[in-house]
Every structure is written in C-alpha cells, then in structure tokens.
PDB file of C-alpha atoms in Angstrom:
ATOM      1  CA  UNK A 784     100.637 112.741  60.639  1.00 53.00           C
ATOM      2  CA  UNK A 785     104.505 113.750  61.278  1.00 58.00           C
ATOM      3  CA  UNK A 786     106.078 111.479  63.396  1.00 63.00           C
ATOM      4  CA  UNK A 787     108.213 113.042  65.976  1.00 61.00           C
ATOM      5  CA  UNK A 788     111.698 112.252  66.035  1.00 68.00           C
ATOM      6  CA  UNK A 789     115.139 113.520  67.356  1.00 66.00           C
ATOM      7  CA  UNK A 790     118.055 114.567  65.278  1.00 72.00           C
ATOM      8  CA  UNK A 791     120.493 113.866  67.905  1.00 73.00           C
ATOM      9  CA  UNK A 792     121.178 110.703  70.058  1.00 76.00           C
ATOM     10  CA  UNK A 793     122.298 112.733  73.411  1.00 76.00           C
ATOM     11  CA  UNK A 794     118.510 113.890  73.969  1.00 78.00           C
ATOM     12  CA  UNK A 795     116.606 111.051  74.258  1.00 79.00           C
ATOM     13  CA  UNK A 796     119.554 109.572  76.619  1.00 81.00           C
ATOM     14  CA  UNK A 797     119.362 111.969  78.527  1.00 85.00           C
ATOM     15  CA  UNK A 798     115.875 111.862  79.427  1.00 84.00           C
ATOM     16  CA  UNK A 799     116.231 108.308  79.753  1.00 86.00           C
ATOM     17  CA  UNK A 800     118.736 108.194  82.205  1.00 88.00           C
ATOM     18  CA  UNK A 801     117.366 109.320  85.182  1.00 88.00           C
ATOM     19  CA  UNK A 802     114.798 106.652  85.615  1.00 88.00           C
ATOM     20  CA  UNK A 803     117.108 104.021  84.107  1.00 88.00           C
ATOM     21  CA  UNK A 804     119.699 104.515  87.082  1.00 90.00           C
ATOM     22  CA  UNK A 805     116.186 104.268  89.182  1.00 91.00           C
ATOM     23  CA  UNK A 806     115.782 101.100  87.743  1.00 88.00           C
ATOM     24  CA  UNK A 807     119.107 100.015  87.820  1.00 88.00           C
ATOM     25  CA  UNK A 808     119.885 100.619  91.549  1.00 88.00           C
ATOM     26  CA  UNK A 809     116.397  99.937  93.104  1.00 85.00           C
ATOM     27  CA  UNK A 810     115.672  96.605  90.668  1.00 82.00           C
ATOM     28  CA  UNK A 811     118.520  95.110  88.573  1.00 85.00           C
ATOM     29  CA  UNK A 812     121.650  95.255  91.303  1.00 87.00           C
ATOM     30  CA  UNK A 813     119.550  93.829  94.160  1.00 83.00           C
ATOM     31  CA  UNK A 814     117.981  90.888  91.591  1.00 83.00           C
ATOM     32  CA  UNK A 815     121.681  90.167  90.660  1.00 86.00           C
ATOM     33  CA  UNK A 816     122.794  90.451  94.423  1.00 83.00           C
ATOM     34  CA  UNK A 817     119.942  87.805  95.320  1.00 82.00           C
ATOM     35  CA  UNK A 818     120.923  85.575  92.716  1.00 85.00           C
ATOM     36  CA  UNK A 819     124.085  85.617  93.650  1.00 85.00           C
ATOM     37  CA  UNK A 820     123.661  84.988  97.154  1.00 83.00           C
ATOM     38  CA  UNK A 821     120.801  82.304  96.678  1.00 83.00           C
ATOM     39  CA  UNK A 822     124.469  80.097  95.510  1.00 85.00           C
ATOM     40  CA  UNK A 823     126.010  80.929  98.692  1.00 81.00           C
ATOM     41  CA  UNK A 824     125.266  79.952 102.470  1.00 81.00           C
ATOM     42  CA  UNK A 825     125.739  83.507 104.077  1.00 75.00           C
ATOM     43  CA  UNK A 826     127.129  83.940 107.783  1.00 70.00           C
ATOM     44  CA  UNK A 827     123.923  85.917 109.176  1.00 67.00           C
ATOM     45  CA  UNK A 828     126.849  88.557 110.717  1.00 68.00           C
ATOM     46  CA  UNK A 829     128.829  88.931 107.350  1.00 64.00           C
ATOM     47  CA  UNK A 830     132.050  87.059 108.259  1.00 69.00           C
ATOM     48  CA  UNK A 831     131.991  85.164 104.800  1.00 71.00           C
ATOM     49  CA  UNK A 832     129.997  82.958 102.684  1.00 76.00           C
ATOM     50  CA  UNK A 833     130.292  79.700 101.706  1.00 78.00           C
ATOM     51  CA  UNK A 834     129.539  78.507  97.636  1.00 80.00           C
ATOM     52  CA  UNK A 835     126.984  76.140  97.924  1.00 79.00           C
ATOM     53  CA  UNK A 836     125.827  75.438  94.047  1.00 82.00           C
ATOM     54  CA  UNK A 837     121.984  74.982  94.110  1.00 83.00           C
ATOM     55  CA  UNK A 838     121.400  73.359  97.801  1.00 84.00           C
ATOM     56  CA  UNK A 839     119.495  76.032  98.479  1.00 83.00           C
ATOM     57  CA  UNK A 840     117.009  75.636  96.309  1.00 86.00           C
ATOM     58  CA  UNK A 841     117.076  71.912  96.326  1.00 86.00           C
ATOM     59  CA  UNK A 842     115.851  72.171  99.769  1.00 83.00           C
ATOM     60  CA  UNK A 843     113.233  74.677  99.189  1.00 83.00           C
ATOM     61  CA  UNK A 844     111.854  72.494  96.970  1.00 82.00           C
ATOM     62  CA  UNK A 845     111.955  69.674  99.152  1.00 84.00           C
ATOM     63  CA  UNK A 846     110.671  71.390 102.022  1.00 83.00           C
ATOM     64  CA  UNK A 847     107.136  70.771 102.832  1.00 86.00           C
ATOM     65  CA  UNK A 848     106.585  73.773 104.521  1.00 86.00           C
ATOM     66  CA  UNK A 849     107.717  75.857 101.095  1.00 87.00           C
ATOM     67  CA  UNK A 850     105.500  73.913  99.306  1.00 88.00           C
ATOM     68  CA  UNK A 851     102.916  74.822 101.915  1.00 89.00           C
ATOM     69  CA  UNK A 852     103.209  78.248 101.476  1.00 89.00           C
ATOM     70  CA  UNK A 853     103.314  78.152  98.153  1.00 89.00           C
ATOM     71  CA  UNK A 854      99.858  76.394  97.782  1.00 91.00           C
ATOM     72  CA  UNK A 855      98.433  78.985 100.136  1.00 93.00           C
ATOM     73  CA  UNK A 856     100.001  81.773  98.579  1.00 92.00           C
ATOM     74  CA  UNK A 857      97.970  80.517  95.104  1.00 91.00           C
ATOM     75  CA  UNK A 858      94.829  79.586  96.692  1.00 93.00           C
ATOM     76  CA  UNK A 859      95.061  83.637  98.561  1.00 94.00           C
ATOM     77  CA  UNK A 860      96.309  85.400  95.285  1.00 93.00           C
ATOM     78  CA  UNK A 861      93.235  83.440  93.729  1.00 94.00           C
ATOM     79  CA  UNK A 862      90.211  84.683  96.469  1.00 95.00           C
ATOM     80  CA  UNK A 863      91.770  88.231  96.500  1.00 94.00           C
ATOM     81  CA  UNK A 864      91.596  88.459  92.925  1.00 94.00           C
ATOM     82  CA  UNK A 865      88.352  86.717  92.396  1.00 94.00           C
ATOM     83  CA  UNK A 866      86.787  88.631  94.820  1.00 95.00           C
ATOM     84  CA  UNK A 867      88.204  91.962  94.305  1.00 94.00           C
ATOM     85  CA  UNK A 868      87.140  92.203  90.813  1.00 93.00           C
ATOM     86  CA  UNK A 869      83.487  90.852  91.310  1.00 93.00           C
ATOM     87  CA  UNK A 870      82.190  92.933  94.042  1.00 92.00           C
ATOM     88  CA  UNK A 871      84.139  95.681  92.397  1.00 90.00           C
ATOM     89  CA  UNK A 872      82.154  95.298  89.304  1.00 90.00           C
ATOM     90  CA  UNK A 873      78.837  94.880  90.984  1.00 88.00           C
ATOM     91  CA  UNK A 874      79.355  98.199  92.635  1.00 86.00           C
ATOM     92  CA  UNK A 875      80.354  99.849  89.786  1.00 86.00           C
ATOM     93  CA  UNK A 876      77.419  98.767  87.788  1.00 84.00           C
ATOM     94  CA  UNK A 877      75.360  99.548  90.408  1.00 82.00           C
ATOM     95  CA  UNK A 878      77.058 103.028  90.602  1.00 79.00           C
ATOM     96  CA  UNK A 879      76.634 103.700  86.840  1.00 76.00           C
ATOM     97  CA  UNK A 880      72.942 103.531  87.192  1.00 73.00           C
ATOM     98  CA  UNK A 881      72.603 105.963  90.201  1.00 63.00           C
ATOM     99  CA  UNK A 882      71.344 109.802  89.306  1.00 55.00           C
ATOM    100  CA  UNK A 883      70.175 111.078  92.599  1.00 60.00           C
ATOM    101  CA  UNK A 884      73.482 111.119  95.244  1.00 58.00           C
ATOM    102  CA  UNK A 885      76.248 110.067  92.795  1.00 63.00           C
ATOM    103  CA  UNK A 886      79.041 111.736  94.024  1.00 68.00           C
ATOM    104  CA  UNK A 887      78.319 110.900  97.522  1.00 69.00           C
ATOM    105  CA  UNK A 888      77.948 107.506  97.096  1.00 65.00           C
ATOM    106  CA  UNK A 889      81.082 106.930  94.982  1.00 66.00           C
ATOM    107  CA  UNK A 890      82.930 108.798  97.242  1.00 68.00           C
ATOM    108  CA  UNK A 891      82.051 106.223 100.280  1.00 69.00           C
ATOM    109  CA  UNK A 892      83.202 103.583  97.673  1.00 66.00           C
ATOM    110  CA  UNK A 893      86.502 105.385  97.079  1.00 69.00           C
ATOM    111  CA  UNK A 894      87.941 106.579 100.321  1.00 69.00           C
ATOM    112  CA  UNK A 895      89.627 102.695 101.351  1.00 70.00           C
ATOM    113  CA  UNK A 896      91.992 103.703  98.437  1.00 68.00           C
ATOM    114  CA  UNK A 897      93.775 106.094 100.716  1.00 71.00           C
ATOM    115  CA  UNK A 898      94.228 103.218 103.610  1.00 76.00           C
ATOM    116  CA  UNK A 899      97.332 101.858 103.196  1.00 79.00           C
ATOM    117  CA  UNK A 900      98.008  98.139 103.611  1.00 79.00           C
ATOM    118  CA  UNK A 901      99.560  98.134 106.878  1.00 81.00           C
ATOM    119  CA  UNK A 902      96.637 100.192 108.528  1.00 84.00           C
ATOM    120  CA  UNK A 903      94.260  98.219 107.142  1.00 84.00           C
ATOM    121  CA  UNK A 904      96.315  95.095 108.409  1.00 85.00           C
ATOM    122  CA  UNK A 905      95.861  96.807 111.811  1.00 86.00           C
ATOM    123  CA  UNK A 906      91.987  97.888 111.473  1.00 87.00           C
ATOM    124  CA  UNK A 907      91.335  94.200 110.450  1.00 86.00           C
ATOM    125  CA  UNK A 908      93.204  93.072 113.693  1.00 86.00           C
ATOM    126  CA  UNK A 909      90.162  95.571 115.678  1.00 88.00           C
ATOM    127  CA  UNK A 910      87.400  93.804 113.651  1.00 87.00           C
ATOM    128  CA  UNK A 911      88.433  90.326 114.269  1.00 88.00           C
ATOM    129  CA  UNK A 912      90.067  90.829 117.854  1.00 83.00           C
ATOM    130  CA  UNK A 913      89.161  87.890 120.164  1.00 79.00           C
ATOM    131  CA  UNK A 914      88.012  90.382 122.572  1.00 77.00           C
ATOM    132  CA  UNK A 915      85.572  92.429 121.650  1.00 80.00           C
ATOM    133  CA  UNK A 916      85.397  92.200 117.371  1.00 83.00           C
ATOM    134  CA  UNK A 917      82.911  93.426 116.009  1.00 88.00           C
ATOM    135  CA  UNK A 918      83.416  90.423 113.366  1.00 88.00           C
ATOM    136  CA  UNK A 919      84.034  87.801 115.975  1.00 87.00           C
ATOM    137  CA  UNK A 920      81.138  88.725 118.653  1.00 87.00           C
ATOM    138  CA  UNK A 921      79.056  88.549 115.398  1.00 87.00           C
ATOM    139  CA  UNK A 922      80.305  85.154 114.353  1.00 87.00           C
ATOM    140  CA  UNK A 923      79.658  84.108 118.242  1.00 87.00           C
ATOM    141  CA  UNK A 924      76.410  84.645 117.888  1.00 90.00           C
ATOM    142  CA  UNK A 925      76.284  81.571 115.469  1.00 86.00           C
ATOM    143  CA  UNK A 926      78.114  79.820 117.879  1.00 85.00           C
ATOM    144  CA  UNK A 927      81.676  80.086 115.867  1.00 87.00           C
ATOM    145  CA  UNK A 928      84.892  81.111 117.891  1.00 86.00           C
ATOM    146  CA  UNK A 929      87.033  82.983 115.704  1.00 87.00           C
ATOM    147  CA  UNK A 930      90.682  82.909 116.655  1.00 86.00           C
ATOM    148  CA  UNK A 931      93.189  85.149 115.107  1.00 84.00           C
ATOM    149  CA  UNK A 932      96.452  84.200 115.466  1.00 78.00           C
ATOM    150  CA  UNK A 933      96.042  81.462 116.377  1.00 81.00           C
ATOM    151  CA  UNK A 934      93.149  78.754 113.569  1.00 84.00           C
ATOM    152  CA  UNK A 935      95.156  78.868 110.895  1.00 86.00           C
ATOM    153  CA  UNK A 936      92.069  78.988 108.489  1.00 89.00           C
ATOM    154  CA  UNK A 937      90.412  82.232 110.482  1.00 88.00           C
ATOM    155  CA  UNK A 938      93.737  83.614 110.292  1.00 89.00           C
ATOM    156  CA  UNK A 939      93.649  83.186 106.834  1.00 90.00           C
ATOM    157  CA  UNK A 940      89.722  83.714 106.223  1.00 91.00           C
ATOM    158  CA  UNK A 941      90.580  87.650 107.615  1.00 91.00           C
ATOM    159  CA  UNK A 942      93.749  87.935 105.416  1.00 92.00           C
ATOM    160  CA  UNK A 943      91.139  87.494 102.663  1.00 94.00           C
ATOM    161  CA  UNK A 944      88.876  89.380 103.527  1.00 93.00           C
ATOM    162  CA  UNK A 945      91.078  92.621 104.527  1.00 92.00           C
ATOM    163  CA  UNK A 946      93.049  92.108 101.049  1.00 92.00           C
ATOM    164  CA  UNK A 947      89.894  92.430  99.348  1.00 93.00           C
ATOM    165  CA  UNK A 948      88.201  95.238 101.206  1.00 90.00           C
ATOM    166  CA  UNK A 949      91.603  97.319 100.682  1.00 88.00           C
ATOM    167  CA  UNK A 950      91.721  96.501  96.725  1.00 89.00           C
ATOM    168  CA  UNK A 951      88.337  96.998  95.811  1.00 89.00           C
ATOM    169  CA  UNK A 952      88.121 100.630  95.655  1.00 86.00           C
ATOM    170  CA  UNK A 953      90.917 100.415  93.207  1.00 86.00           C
ATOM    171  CA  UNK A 954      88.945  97.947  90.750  1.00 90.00           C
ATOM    172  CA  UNK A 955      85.986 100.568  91.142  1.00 88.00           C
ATOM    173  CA  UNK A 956      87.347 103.445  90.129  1.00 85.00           C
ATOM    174  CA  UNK A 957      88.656 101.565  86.741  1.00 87.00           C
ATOM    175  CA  UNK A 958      85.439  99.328  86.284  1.00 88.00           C
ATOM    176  CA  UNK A 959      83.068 102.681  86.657  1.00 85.00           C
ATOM    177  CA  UNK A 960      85.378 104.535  84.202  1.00 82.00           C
ATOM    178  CA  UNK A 961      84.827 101.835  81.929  1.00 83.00           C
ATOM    179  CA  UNK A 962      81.446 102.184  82.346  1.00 82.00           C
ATOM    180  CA  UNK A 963      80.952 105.556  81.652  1.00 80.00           C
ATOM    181  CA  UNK A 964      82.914 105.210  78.758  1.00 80.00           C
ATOM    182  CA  UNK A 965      81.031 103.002  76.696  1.00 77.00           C
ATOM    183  CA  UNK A 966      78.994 105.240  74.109  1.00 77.00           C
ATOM    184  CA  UNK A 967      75.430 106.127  75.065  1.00 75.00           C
ATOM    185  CA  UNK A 968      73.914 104.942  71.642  1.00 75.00           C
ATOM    186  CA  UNK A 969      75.980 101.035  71.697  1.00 74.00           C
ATOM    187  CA  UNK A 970      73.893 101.030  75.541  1.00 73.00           C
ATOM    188  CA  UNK A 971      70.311 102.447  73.852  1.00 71.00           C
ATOM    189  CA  UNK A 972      70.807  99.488  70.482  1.00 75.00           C
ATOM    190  CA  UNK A 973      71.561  97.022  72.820  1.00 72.00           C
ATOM    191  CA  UNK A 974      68.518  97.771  74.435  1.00 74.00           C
ATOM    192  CA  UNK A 975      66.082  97.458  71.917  1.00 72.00           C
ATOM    193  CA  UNK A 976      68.710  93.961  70.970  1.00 72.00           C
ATOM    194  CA  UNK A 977      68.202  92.598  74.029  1.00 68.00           C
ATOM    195  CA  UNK A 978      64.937  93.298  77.184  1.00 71.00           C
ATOM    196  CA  UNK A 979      67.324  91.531  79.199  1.00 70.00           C
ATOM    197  CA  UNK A 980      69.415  93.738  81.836  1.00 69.00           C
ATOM    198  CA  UNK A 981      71.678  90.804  82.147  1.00 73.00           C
ATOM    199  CA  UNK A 982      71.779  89.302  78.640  1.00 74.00           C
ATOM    200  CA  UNK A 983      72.739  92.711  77.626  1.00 77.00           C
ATOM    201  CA  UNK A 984      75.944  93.009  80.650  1.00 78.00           C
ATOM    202  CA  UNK A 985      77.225  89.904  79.014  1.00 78.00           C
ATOM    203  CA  UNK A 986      76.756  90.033  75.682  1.00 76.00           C
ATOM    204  CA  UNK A 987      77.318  93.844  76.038  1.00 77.00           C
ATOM    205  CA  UNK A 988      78.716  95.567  78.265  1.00 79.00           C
ATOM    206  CA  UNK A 989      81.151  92.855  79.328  1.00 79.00           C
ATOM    207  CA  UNK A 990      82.970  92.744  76.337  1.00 79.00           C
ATOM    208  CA  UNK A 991      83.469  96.067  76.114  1.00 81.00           C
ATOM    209  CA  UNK A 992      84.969  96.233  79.620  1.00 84.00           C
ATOM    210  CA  UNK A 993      87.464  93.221  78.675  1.00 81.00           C
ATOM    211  CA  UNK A 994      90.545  95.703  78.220  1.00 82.00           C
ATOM    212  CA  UNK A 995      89.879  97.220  81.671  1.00 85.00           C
ATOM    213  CA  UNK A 996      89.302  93.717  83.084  1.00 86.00           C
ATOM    214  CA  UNK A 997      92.269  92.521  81.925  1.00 84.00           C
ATOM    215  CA  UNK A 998      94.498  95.555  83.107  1.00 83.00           C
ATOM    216  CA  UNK A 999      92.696  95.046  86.513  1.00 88.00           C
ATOM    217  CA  UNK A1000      93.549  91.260  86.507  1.00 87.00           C
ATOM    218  CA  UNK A1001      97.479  91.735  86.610  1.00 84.00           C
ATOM    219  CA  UNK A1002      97.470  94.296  88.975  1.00 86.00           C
ATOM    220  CA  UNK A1003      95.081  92.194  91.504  1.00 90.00           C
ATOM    221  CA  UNK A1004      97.717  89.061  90.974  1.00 88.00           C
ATOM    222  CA  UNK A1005     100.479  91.709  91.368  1.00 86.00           C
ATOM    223  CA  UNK A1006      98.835  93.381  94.314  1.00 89.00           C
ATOM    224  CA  UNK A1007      97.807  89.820  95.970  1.00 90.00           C
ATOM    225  CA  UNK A1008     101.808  88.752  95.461  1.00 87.00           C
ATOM    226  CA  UNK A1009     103.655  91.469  97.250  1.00 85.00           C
ATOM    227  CA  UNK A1010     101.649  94.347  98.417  1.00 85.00           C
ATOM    228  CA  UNK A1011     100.025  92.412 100.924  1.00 88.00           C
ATOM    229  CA  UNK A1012     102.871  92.061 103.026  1.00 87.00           C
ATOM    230  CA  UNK A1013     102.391  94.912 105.926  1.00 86.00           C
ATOM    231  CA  UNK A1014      98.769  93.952 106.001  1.00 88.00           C
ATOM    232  CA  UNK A1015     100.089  90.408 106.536  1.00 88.00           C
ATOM    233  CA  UNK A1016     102.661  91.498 109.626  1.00 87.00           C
ATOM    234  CA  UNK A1017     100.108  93.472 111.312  1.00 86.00           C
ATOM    235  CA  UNK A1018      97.156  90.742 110.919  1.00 86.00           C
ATOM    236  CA  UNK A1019     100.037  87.924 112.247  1.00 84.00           C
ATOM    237  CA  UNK A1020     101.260  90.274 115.091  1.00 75.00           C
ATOM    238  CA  UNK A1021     105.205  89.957 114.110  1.00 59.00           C
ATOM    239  CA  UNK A1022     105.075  86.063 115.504  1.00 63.00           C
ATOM    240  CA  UNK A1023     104.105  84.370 111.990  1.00 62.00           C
ATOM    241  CA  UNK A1024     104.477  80.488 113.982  1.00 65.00           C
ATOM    242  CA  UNK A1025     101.948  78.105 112.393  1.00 74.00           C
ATOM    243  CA  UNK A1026     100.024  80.854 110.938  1.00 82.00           C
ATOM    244  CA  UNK A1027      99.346  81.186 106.864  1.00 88.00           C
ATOM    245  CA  UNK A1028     101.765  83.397 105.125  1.00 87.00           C
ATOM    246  CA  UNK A1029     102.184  84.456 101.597  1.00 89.00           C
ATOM    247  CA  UNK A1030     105.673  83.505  99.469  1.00 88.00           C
ATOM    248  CA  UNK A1031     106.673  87.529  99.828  1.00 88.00           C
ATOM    249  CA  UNK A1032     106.464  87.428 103.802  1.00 89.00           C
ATOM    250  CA  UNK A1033     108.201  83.923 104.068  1.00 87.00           C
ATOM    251  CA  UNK A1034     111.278  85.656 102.057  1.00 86.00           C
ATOM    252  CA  UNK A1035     111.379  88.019 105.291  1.00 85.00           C
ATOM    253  CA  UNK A1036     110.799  86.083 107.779  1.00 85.00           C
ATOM    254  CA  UNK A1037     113.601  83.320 106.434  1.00 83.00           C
ATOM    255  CA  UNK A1038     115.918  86.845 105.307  1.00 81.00           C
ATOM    256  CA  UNK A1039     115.621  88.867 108.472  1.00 78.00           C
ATOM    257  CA  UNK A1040     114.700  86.437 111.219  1.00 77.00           C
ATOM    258  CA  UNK A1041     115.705  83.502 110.431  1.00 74.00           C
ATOM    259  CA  UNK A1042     118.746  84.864 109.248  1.00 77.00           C
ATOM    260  CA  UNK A1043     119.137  82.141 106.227  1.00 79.00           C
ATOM    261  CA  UNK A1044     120.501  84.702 103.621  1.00 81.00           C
ATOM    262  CA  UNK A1045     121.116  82.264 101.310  1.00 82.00           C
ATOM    263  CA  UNK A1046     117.753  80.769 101.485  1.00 82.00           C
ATOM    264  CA  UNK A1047     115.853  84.276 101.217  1.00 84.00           C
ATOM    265  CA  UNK A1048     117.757  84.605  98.726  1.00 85.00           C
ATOM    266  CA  UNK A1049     116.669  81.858  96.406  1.00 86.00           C
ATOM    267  CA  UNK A1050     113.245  82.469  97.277  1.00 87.00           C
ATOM    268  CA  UNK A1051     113.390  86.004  95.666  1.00 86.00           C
ATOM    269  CA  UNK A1052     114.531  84.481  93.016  1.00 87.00           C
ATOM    270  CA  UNK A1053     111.511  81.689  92.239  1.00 87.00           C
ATOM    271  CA  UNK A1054     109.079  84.306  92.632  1.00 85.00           C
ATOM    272  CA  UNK A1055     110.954  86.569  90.548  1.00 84.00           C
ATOM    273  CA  UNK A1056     110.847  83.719  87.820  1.00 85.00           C
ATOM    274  CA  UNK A1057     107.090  82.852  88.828  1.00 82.00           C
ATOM    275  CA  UNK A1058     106.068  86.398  88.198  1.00 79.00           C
ATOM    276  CA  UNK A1059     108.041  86.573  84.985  1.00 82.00           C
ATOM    277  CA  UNK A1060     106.551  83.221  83.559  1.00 82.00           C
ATOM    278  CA  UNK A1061     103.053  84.321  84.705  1.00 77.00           C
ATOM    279  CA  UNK A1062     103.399  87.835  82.850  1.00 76.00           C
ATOM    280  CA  UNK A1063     104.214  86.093  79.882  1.00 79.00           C
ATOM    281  CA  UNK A1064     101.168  83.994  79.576  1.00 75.00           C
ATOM    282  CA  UNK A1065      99.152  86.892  80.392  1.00 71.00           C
ATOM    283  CA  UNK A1066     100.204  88.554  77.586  1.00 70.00           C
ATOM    284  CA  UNK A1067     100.921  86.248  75.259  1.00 71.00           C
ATOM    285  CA  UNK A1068      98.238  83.525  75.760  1.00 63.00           C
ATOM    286  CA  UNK A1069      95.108  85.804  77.171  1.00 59.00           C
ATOM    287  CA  UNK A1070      96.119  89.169  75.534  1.00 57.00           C
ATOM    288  CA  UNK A1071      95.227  87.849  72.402  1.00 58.00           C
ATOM    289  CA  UNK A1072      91.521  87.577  73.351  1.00 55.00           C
ATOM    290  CA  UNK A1073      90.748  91.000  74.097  1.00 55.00           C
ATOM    291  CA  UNK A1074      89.657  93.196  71.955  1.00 52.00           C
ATOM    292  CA  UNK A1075      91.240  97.014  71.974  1.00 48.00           C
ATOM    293  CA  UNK A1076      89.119  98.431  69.260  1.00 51.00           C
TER     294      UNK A1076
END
C-alpha cells in the first residue's frame, strides 16, 4: 500500500492552520490567561491586580467548602457515569434482540439526545417541583417530602438523575452499534459454547464491546465534569446557597459572582491539571487492557 505523502511543507500547514488558530484562541490563550491570573488577586472592576504567589491556591486547598465540592463533584461524576453506561447497555441489549418495531422503539430511546443540558435542567425542575411534580407527589405518596432547592441530598439525588437521563441516549446509540457489529457467526459459536444468555454477554459479548466501553467511559467522566453545568443553573435556580454544586459551576459562581478572579482562576487551573492527570491514566494504565483487534 502507497503511503500518501506531500512533497511540499506549505500544504499540510495550511490545512492545519485554521483549526490550530481555533485552538489557539478558544483553548491555549485563555489556559495561559487563567494561570496567570490564578497568581494575582484581581480588582473585580479591572483597576489592577495585585501578585499574590500561590495564596490562592493555598486557600482553596484549605477551604473546607472546596474540598466539599470537590468530594461531591467525584461522588456525582461517579453515579452519572455508572449509571449512564449500565442502563445504556441494558437497553441496547435489549434493543439488539427486538425484530418486530425496531426503529420505533430506538427512536423513543434516541430523541433525549437532541435535549440540550440546560432544557433538561429546566424539565427536571417540572418533574421535581415542590408543587405539583410529578416525581415529588409520587415520592409523597411514600410519605417522603422532596425539596429542591432547598435538602441538599434531593437537590443532588435530581442532579443525578437528570445527568443520567440526558446522557444515556448517547451511550445507546454507541453500545447498540457495537452490538450490531459483532459478527453473526462469533454470536451463533458462542451459542453452542455457552446455553447461558448471560455467561455468553460476559464471556462474549462484553469483551468485544470493551473498545466502545472504554470510548464511552471518558466521554461520561468528560460529560459529568463540565457539560453539566446549565443543567446545574437551571436545577439550582441561579441562587446555588447551601446547595451541591459540581467543581465547573463553583469556578462561575466564585468568577462571575463572587467576583474572586484570582480564585476562579486557580480553580480552572486544578481541574485543568485533574483532567490532564486523569486522561493519562486512562490511557496509559486502562488502555492497555482493551483489546482493538
């Protein structure tokens, strides 16, 4: 096979350089700008700034509410994730084995994909509305009040569970391609292998689906991390107060209304080095158990 190649340098930079200037003005200048400012206390109106060395993130380290945060943001990323991918993969399954009504039914699986988090912040706000929820007059009946906005662990219960219902179409789609893509005769030998419907998913099927499963890992972490945060403002109202919030939404809420620049700042920059230390042990440490080929 001929390996493509180009005689000239100019091409390839050229084709390069649009999204590299993409990169470079949406991603590298504002990372250097917020490591530059998590060294400085900022005036909120932009009179000046102050070098402060690494106060800033002294204190956010010794700030139990930071620490807080961080432990819930963990313990969320964790139940998004675990969730997401399990009842994703039960539907699937289920899916693959469907003949009559396919395309009906994975359509009503498919169709949260086009919510976007923010509206789905806000329809999870109608199902768990003190009012008249549907979710909470059901939980009444058990004798439970749910409070949004205002129990921190029901606040954070529905941040759960509207993260997950928004995701799982997403693991679906991937998990059910997977699926279908696994050779008919590998499913028919591992039948006669194995009578066993669920012997044969984990010895089986499972393993097959480990490339896909690992893809779908990072982006639930990624998702759970920092695409949450609309769903989180509309679930919390605007008025976060006592309420659970992710490490993402605290950068905001420090940045833009508590007007601590510098402290935003520094944030951005742990979780920034979180994300970068956690993409390198995906890769490197559980990469190297999945099979491609």
């Amino acid at each position: 096979m001929k390996r493509a190649s180009f005689n000239q340098l100019g091409l390839p930079v050229w084709l390069l350089l649009p999204q590299l200037v993409i990169i470079g003005v949406f991603f590298y200048w504002p990372a250097a700008f917020a490591l530059r400012s998590s060294f400085y206390l900022e005036d909120p109106f932009g009179f000046g700034s102050t070098f402060v060395g690494l106060d800033n993130y002294n204190g956010l380290l010794a700030s139990a509410q930071y620490v807080k945060v961080a432990v819930f943001t963990l313990g969320f990323t964790f139940l998004v994730t675990f969730f997401s991918l399990s009842i994703a993969l039960v539907l699937a399954v289920k899916a693959d084995k469907v003949i009559r009504g396919t395309r009906t039914y994975r359509t009503l699986l498919m169709w949260v994909y086009a919510v976007a988090p923010p509206v789905a912040g806000f329809l999870g706000v109608m199902v768990f509305y003190q009012g008249n929820g549907p979710m909470t007059e059901f939980l009444a009946w058990f004798g439970y009040e749910f409070r949004l906005g205002v129990n921190y662990y029901d606040t954070a219960a529905a941040m759960v569970a509207v993260a997950t219902w928004n995701h799982i179409p997403v693991n679906f789609i991937f998990f059910l391609s997977g699926l279908q893509s696994i050779p008919q005769s590998v499913k028919e030998a591992a039948m006669i292998d194995n009578r066993s419907g669920t012997g044969r998913f984990w010895d089986i099927t499972f393993p097959l689906l480990a490339p896909t499963a690992f893809f779908l890992l990072i982006i639930n972490i990624t998702y759970a991390l920092f695409d949450t945060f609309g769903m989180i403002d509309a679930l919390v109202k605007g008025e976060p107060g006592n309420n659970p919030m992710t490490l993402v939404y605290k950068v905001y809420v420090d940045g833009f209304r508590g007007n601590d620049l510098g402290g935003s700042s520094a944030q951005s920059v742990i979780l920034m080095v979180l994300v970068l230390v956690l993409t390198v042990f995906q890769f490197r440490v559980m990469d190297r158990r999945i099979h491609y080929t």
